[in-house]
Amino acid sequence: MIQHPAFRVEPWCLRETELDLDVLAQSESVFALSNGHIGWRGNLDEGDPNGLSGSYLNGVHELRPLPYAEVGYGYPERDQVILNVTDGKLIRLLVDDQPFDVRYGELHSHERVLDFRAGVLERRVEWSSPSDRRIRVTSNRLVSLVQRSVAAVRYEVEAINFPVRLVIQSELVTNEPPPPVSGDPRAAAVLDAPWQSLAHGSDGTWAELVHRTEHSALIMAAAMDHVVEGPPSTHVEAESSPDLARVTVTVTLEPGERLWLIKYVTYGWSAERSREAVRDQVDAAMVVARQSGWDGLVAEQQAFLDDFWERADVEIDGDDEIQQAARFALFHVLQTGVRSERRAISAKGLTGTGYDGHAFWDSETFVLSVLNYTEPEAVAHALIWRHSTLSMAQDRAAQFGFRGAAFPWRTITGAECSSYWPAGTAAFHVGADIADAVIRYVHATSDEEFQVNYGLELLAETARLWCSLGHFNVDGGFCVDGVTGPDEYSAIADNNIYTNLMAQRNLRGAVEMSERLSERASELAIDDEELETWRNAAEAMVIPFDSVLGVHPQSERFTDHQLWDFEETTPEQYPLMLHFAYFDLYRKQVIKQADLVLAMYLRGDVFTPEQKRANFDYYERLTVRDSSLSASCQAVLAAEVGYLELAHDYLAEAALMDLDDLEHNTRDGLHIASLAGTWIALVAGLGGMRECKDSLNFAPRLPPGITRLSINLIFQGRRLRVEATPQTTSYMLKEGDVLEMFHFGKPFALSDKQPAIFDTAKDPALGATLTTPSQPYGRAPRRRNAAIVQET
């Protein structure tokens, strides 16, 4: 998208200067608005044309059976599918009885701007009808980051050359026609007319629809109300039916006259409350929205984002595209989690239906890593949601004969929805990823109440699973066999290093928190014997090493496997999972996404610098990056081991995943974890940030062409700013008490009196002559420095 001539590179917005229907579906994803509860795709106001019409409420889904040719013990029986809820974006316009449709008449100009600082999507259009009636349409759309249940549109029409008779139809529409069925397994299942009408009504400028799903038994209500201003002849009326509510505005405008309306839309849903209670909820939200008014909603949106950017902005000098992409990424990550409030954060957020709206381990490992330091309250809510699903995870573990909790591979509510065991349920590392997110959140916030009420139980139940799932071998080592790590092209393996190291962190974290919160530990029936078992398992954890090759095998015997024939694999055959049998992938050395490399980032304390470089070199030649999760991890380790230009390449791939539609499926929604990976590649990669004792360590390493990196973040209630150039690194405490920090491992005290300034350390590795490893044939990332030079 960003390479498309209609898009501009600007630091604080995404601007589209003309409409190209060939990329309409992709643009709907990148222009999506959300607050973690409500999601509106960036569809055109009038609804047609569209690539994928989408309005979503976090957690709203329908159930469908999972068919199997042969039923197996432990297979999940039902899938959960995200639903398109009542569409409140629609504002249809007729000009002298001719519909305003960009495909007809003459489109003189069309511009859309997603403003990252204002949180508003603006659209400006000039269009002439087939009968040469020229109008100017301006719309502004927001989904409130402050008022959870509220979205709004300001819509204005101006007559330009002739008097025009206008009809505006502002609508609520349920059960919109589903999109065509896709053969891509990453796309969503298609459900036809899943909503059953319970009630509808209208009066004056107001209307409301209430619906229910048949199988998941969810009740959803949507209401709209309007403020209309125009010439004295303006007429307004409302009507409703089971799946459609409409407020119609009619007026005749003379050239230069304008009609504008403000449309307030409120949503609510519940699995437990009555339809009357849900209806009352949206009505109450409407009262508050009307009281705030459009200007009030815009002002509080602006104030919220002003504060967010002051504490979270990342600035890059030397690569304008990455600067824009970094803010685009942060804006969408914020939108995904800020008001999710004890609901899952899905792989696509609320920007599309990809992966059926399911949440994976991506949320804990990537998205929460960013929110920890930018919007930590959202992290607490996301982990409290995981805690709310604990009983289902315990039942799942018990089904397999294990103690503790086995969290699902993919889900909306907490029930497992993966029908393919090897690349799904066998990825038990999701439990350790949740535990890791708990540990990182506590490190970043010291939230005592969270630890007592939620954190310790999550750590304990996941630790119990590892001690039940794993075993001590004859040599006394603790093994975890028959699992799948992050690399889904290597399934059902023994002692996957990522899984084992994250399990080790899980076990140690459970011991540490149990000893610190001994009273709560007793309530959870954690005794001294169990603590000793956790300690012993952690200390004896098996970490395989191939002494012949001098590298860590991704899992036991991985380096003995046959190499994939990359030379005979054509570019059209990627992603491999769509063109080759899983059996063939599982028995070869080919890696879908960073696995051991991710372990070296999250558990870097286990590996020596020499091991990190040897491992990175070995796995770089095997990793095809068929997952959007890979590039950011590779960027982090490439920077750490001294391949700075390669780190820049992978940073760009993560940052431009959707803006360049690199996976060719942005139409289904944004890759939220890759967007979060942009921040990770910048802050943990180029900035070198790592957890260190009760603080943070930074080790900036800037590639050629990047002349400054400035990072704002929150840590333990303090607001920090770290600014690095190739020469110096400065640290500033903008708010909060004195903090001990680390610069390239050396401690210093940071106070609000004055910034601490150091030379940007010269890493000996960066002065060495390094031969950058190659990638599999045809899978090298786009060389970023060459691209910048070419564009310049």
PDB file of C-alpha atoms in Angstrom, residues 526-621:
ATOM      1  CA  ILE A 526       1.104 -24.728  46.843  1.00  0.00           C
ATOM      2  CA  ASP A 527       3.267 -26.465  49.430  1.00  0.00           C
ATOM      3  CA  ASP A 528       7.009 -26.858  49.977  1.00  0.00           C
ATOM      4  CA  GLU A 529       7.095 -30.195  48.197  1.00  0.00           C
ATOM      5  CA  GLU A 530       5.549 -28.764  45.050  1.00  0.00           C
ATOM      6  CA  LEU A 531       7.901 -25.791  45.131  1.00  0.00           C
ATOM      7  CA  GLU A 532      10.856 -28.165  45.321  1.00  0.00           C
ATOM      8  CA  THR A 533       9.504 -30.114  42.347  1.00  0.00           C
ATOM      9  CA  TRP A 534       9.258 -26.889  40.332  1.00  0.00           C
ATOM     10  CA  ARG A 535      12.808 -25.911  41.303  1.00  0.00           C
ATOM     11  CA  ASN A 536      14.221 -29.309  40.378  1.00  0.00           C
ATOM     12  CA  ALA A 537      12.434 -29.381  37.025  1.00  0.00           C
ATOM     13  CA  ALA A 538      13.670 -25.905  36.166  1.00  0.00           C
ATOM     14  CA  GLU A 539      17.267 -26.661  37.115  1.00  0.00           C
ATOM     15  CA  ALA A 540      17.306 -29.978  35.247  1.00  0.00           C
ATOM     16  CA  MET A 541      15.605 -28.685  32.083  1.00  0.00           C
ATOM     17  CA  VAL A 542      17.167 -30.324  29.011  1.00  0.00           C
ATOM     18  CA  ILE A 543      18.657 -27.860  26.505  1.00  0.00           C
ATOM     19  CA  PRO A 544      20.032 -29.863  23.536  1.00  0.00           C
ATOM     20  CA  PHE A 545      23.313 -28.856  21.896  1.00  0.00           C
ATOM     21  CA  ASP A 546      24.903 -30.204  18.699  1.00  0.00           C
ATOM     22  CA  SER A 547      28.604 -30.290  19.531  1.00  0.00           C
ATOM     23  CA  VAL A 548      29.547 -31.313  15.984  1.00  0.00           C
ATOM     24  CA  LEU A 549      27.922 -28.281  14.342  1.00  0.00           C
ATOM     25  CA  GLY A 550      28.458 -26.051  17.365  1.00  0.00           C
ATOM     26  CA  VAL A 551      24.811 -24.924  17.441  1.00  0.00           C
ATOM     27  CA  HIS A 552      21.686 -25.602  19.435  1.00  0.00           C
ATOM     28  CA  PRO A 553      19.259 -27.812  17.527  1.00  0.00           C
ATOM     29  CA  GLN A 554      15.817 -26.245  17.512  1.00  0.00           C
ATOM     30  CA  SER A 555      14.632 -29.470  19.131  1.00  0.00           C
ATOM     31  CA  GLU A 556      16.121 -32.895  19.761  1.00  0.00           C
ATOM     32  CA  ARG A 557      17.740 -34.277  16.579  1.00  0.00           C
ATOM     33  CA  PHE A 558      16.512 -31.403  14.396  1.00  0.00           C
ATOM     34  CA  THR A 559      19.966 -30.869  12.880  1.00  0.00           C
ATOM     35  CA  ASP A 560      20.005 -34.536  11.786  1.00  0.00           C
ATOM     36  CA  HIS A 561      17.019 -34.009   9.480  1.00  0.00           C
ATOM     37  CA  GLN A 562      17.337 -33.705   5.728  1.00  0.00           C
ATOM     38  CA  LEU A 563      17.606 -30.137   4.437  1.00  0.00           C
ATOM     39  CA  TRP A 564      14.672 -28.748   2.489  1.00  0.00           C
ATOM     40  CA  ASP A 565      15.409 -28.332  -1.212  1.00  0.00           C
ATOM     41  CA  PHE A 566      15.187 -24.551  -1.385  1.00  0.00           C
ATOM     42  CA  GLU A 567      16.710 -24.348  -4.866  1.00  0.00           C
ATOM     43  CA  GLU A 568      13.798 -26.306  -6.333  1.00  0.00           C
ATOM     44  CA  THR A 569      11.137 -24.313  -4.479  1.00  0.00           C
ATOM     45  CA  THR A 570       9.692 -21.532  -6.596  1.00  0.00           C
ATOM     46  CA  PRO A 571       8.531 -18.149  -5.239  1.00  0.00           C
ATOM     47  CA  GLU A 572       4.962 -19.121  -6.136  1.00  0.00           C
ATOM     48  CA  GLN A 573       5.149 -22.063  -3.720  1.00  0.00           C
ATOM     49  CA  TYR A 574       5.350 -19.861  -0.658  1.00  0.00           C
ATOM     50  CA  PRO A 575       3.860 -20.071   1.875  1.00  0.00           C
ATOM     51  CA  LEU A 576       4.881 -23.714   1.865  1.00  0.00           C
ATOM     52  CA  MET A 577       1.907 -24.829   3.958  1.00  0.00           C
ATOM     53  CA  LEU A 578      -0.402 -24.049   1.022  1.00  0.00           C
ATOM     54  CA  HIS A 579       1.610 -26.125  -1.465  1.00  0.00           C
ATOM     55  CA  PHE A 580       3.220 -29.037   0.400  1.00  0.00           C
ATOM     56  CA  ALA A 581       2.007 -31.728   2.757  1.00  0.00           C
ATOM     57  CA  TYR A 582       2.740 -31.103   6.425  1.00  0.00           C
ATOM     58  CA  PHE A 583       4.357 -34.523   6.639  1.00  0.00           C
ATOM     59  CA  ASP A 584       6.992 -33.425   4.148  1.00  0.00           C
ATOM     60  CA  LEU A 585       7.635 -30.208   6.065  1.00  0.00           C
ATOM     61  CA  TYR A 586       7.841 -31.902   9.468  1.00  0.00           C
ATOM     62  CA  ARG A 587      10.716 -34.197   8.533  1.00  0.00           C
ATOM     63  CA  LYS A 588      12.941 -31.584   6.878  1.00  0.00           C
ATOM     64  CA  GLN A 589      15.107 -28.729   8.073  1.00  0.00           C
ATOM     65  CA  VAL A 590      12.896 -25.826   7.045  1.00  0.00           C
ATOM     66  CA  ILE A 591      11.529 -23.234   9.453  1.00  0.00           C
ATOM     67  CA  LYS A 592       8.308 -21.300   9.078  1.00  0.00           C
ATOM     68  CA  GLN A 593       9.156 -18.640  11.663  1.00  0.00           C
ATOM     69  CA  ALA A 594      11.720 -17.717  14.271  1.00  0.00           C
ATOM     70  CA  ASP A 595      11.791 -20.383  16.980  1.00  0.00           C
ATOM     71  CA  LEU A 596      15.253 -20.814  18.470  1.00  0.00           C
ATOM     72  CA  VAL A 597      15.958 -17.216  17.419  1.00  0.00           C
ATOM     73  CA  LEU A 598      12.918 -16.076  19.423  1.00  0.00           C
ATOM     74  CA  ALA A 599      14.221 -18.098  22.379  1.00  0.00           C
ATOM     75  CA  MET A 600      17.546 -16.273  22.139  1.00  0.00           C
ATOM     76  CA  TYR A 601      15.675 -12.953  22.402  1.00  0.00           C
ATOM     77  CA  LEU A 602      13.325 -13.857  25.257  1.00  0.00           C
ATOM     78  CA  ARG A 603      15.860 -16.032  27.113  1.00  0.00           C
ATOM     79  CA  GLY A 604      19.094 -14.432  26.026  1.00  0.00           C
ATOM     80  CA  ASP A 605      20.577 -15.069  29.477  1.00  0.00           C
ATOM     81  CA  VAL A 606      21.064 -18.758  28.576  1.00  0.00           C
ATOM     82  CA  PHE A 607      23.229 -18.257  25.473  1.00  0.00           C
ATOM     83  CA  THR A 608      26.749 -16.888  25.102  1.00  0.00           C
ATOM     84  CA  PRO A 609      27.400 -14.185  22.481  1.00  0.00           C
ATOM     85  CA  GLU A 610      29.278 -16.753  20.409  1.00  0.00           C
ATOM     86  CA  GLN A 611      26.384 -19.197  20.572  1.00  0.00           C
ATOM     87  CA  LYS A 612      23.913 -16.512  19.569  1.00  0.00           C
ATOM     88  CA  ARG A 613      25.862 -15.685  16.432  1.00  0.00           C
ATOM     89  CA  ALA A 614      26.464 -19.320  15.484  1.00  0.00           C
ATOM     90  CA  ASN A 615      22.791 -20.156  16.034  1.00  0.00           C
ATOM     91  CA  PHE A 616      21.608 -17.089  14.131  1.00  0.00           C
ATOM     92  CA  ASP A 617      23.843 -17.912  11.169  1.00  0.00           C
ATOM     93  CA  TYR A 618      22.656 -21.516  11.068  1.00  0.00           C
ATOM     94  CA  TYR A 619      18.931 -20.809  11.302  1.00  0.00           C
ATOM     95  CA  GLU A 620      18.951 -17.782   9.045  1.00  0.00           C
ATOM     96  CA  ARG A 621      19.616 -20.109   6.107  1.00  0.00           C
TER      97      ARG A 621
END
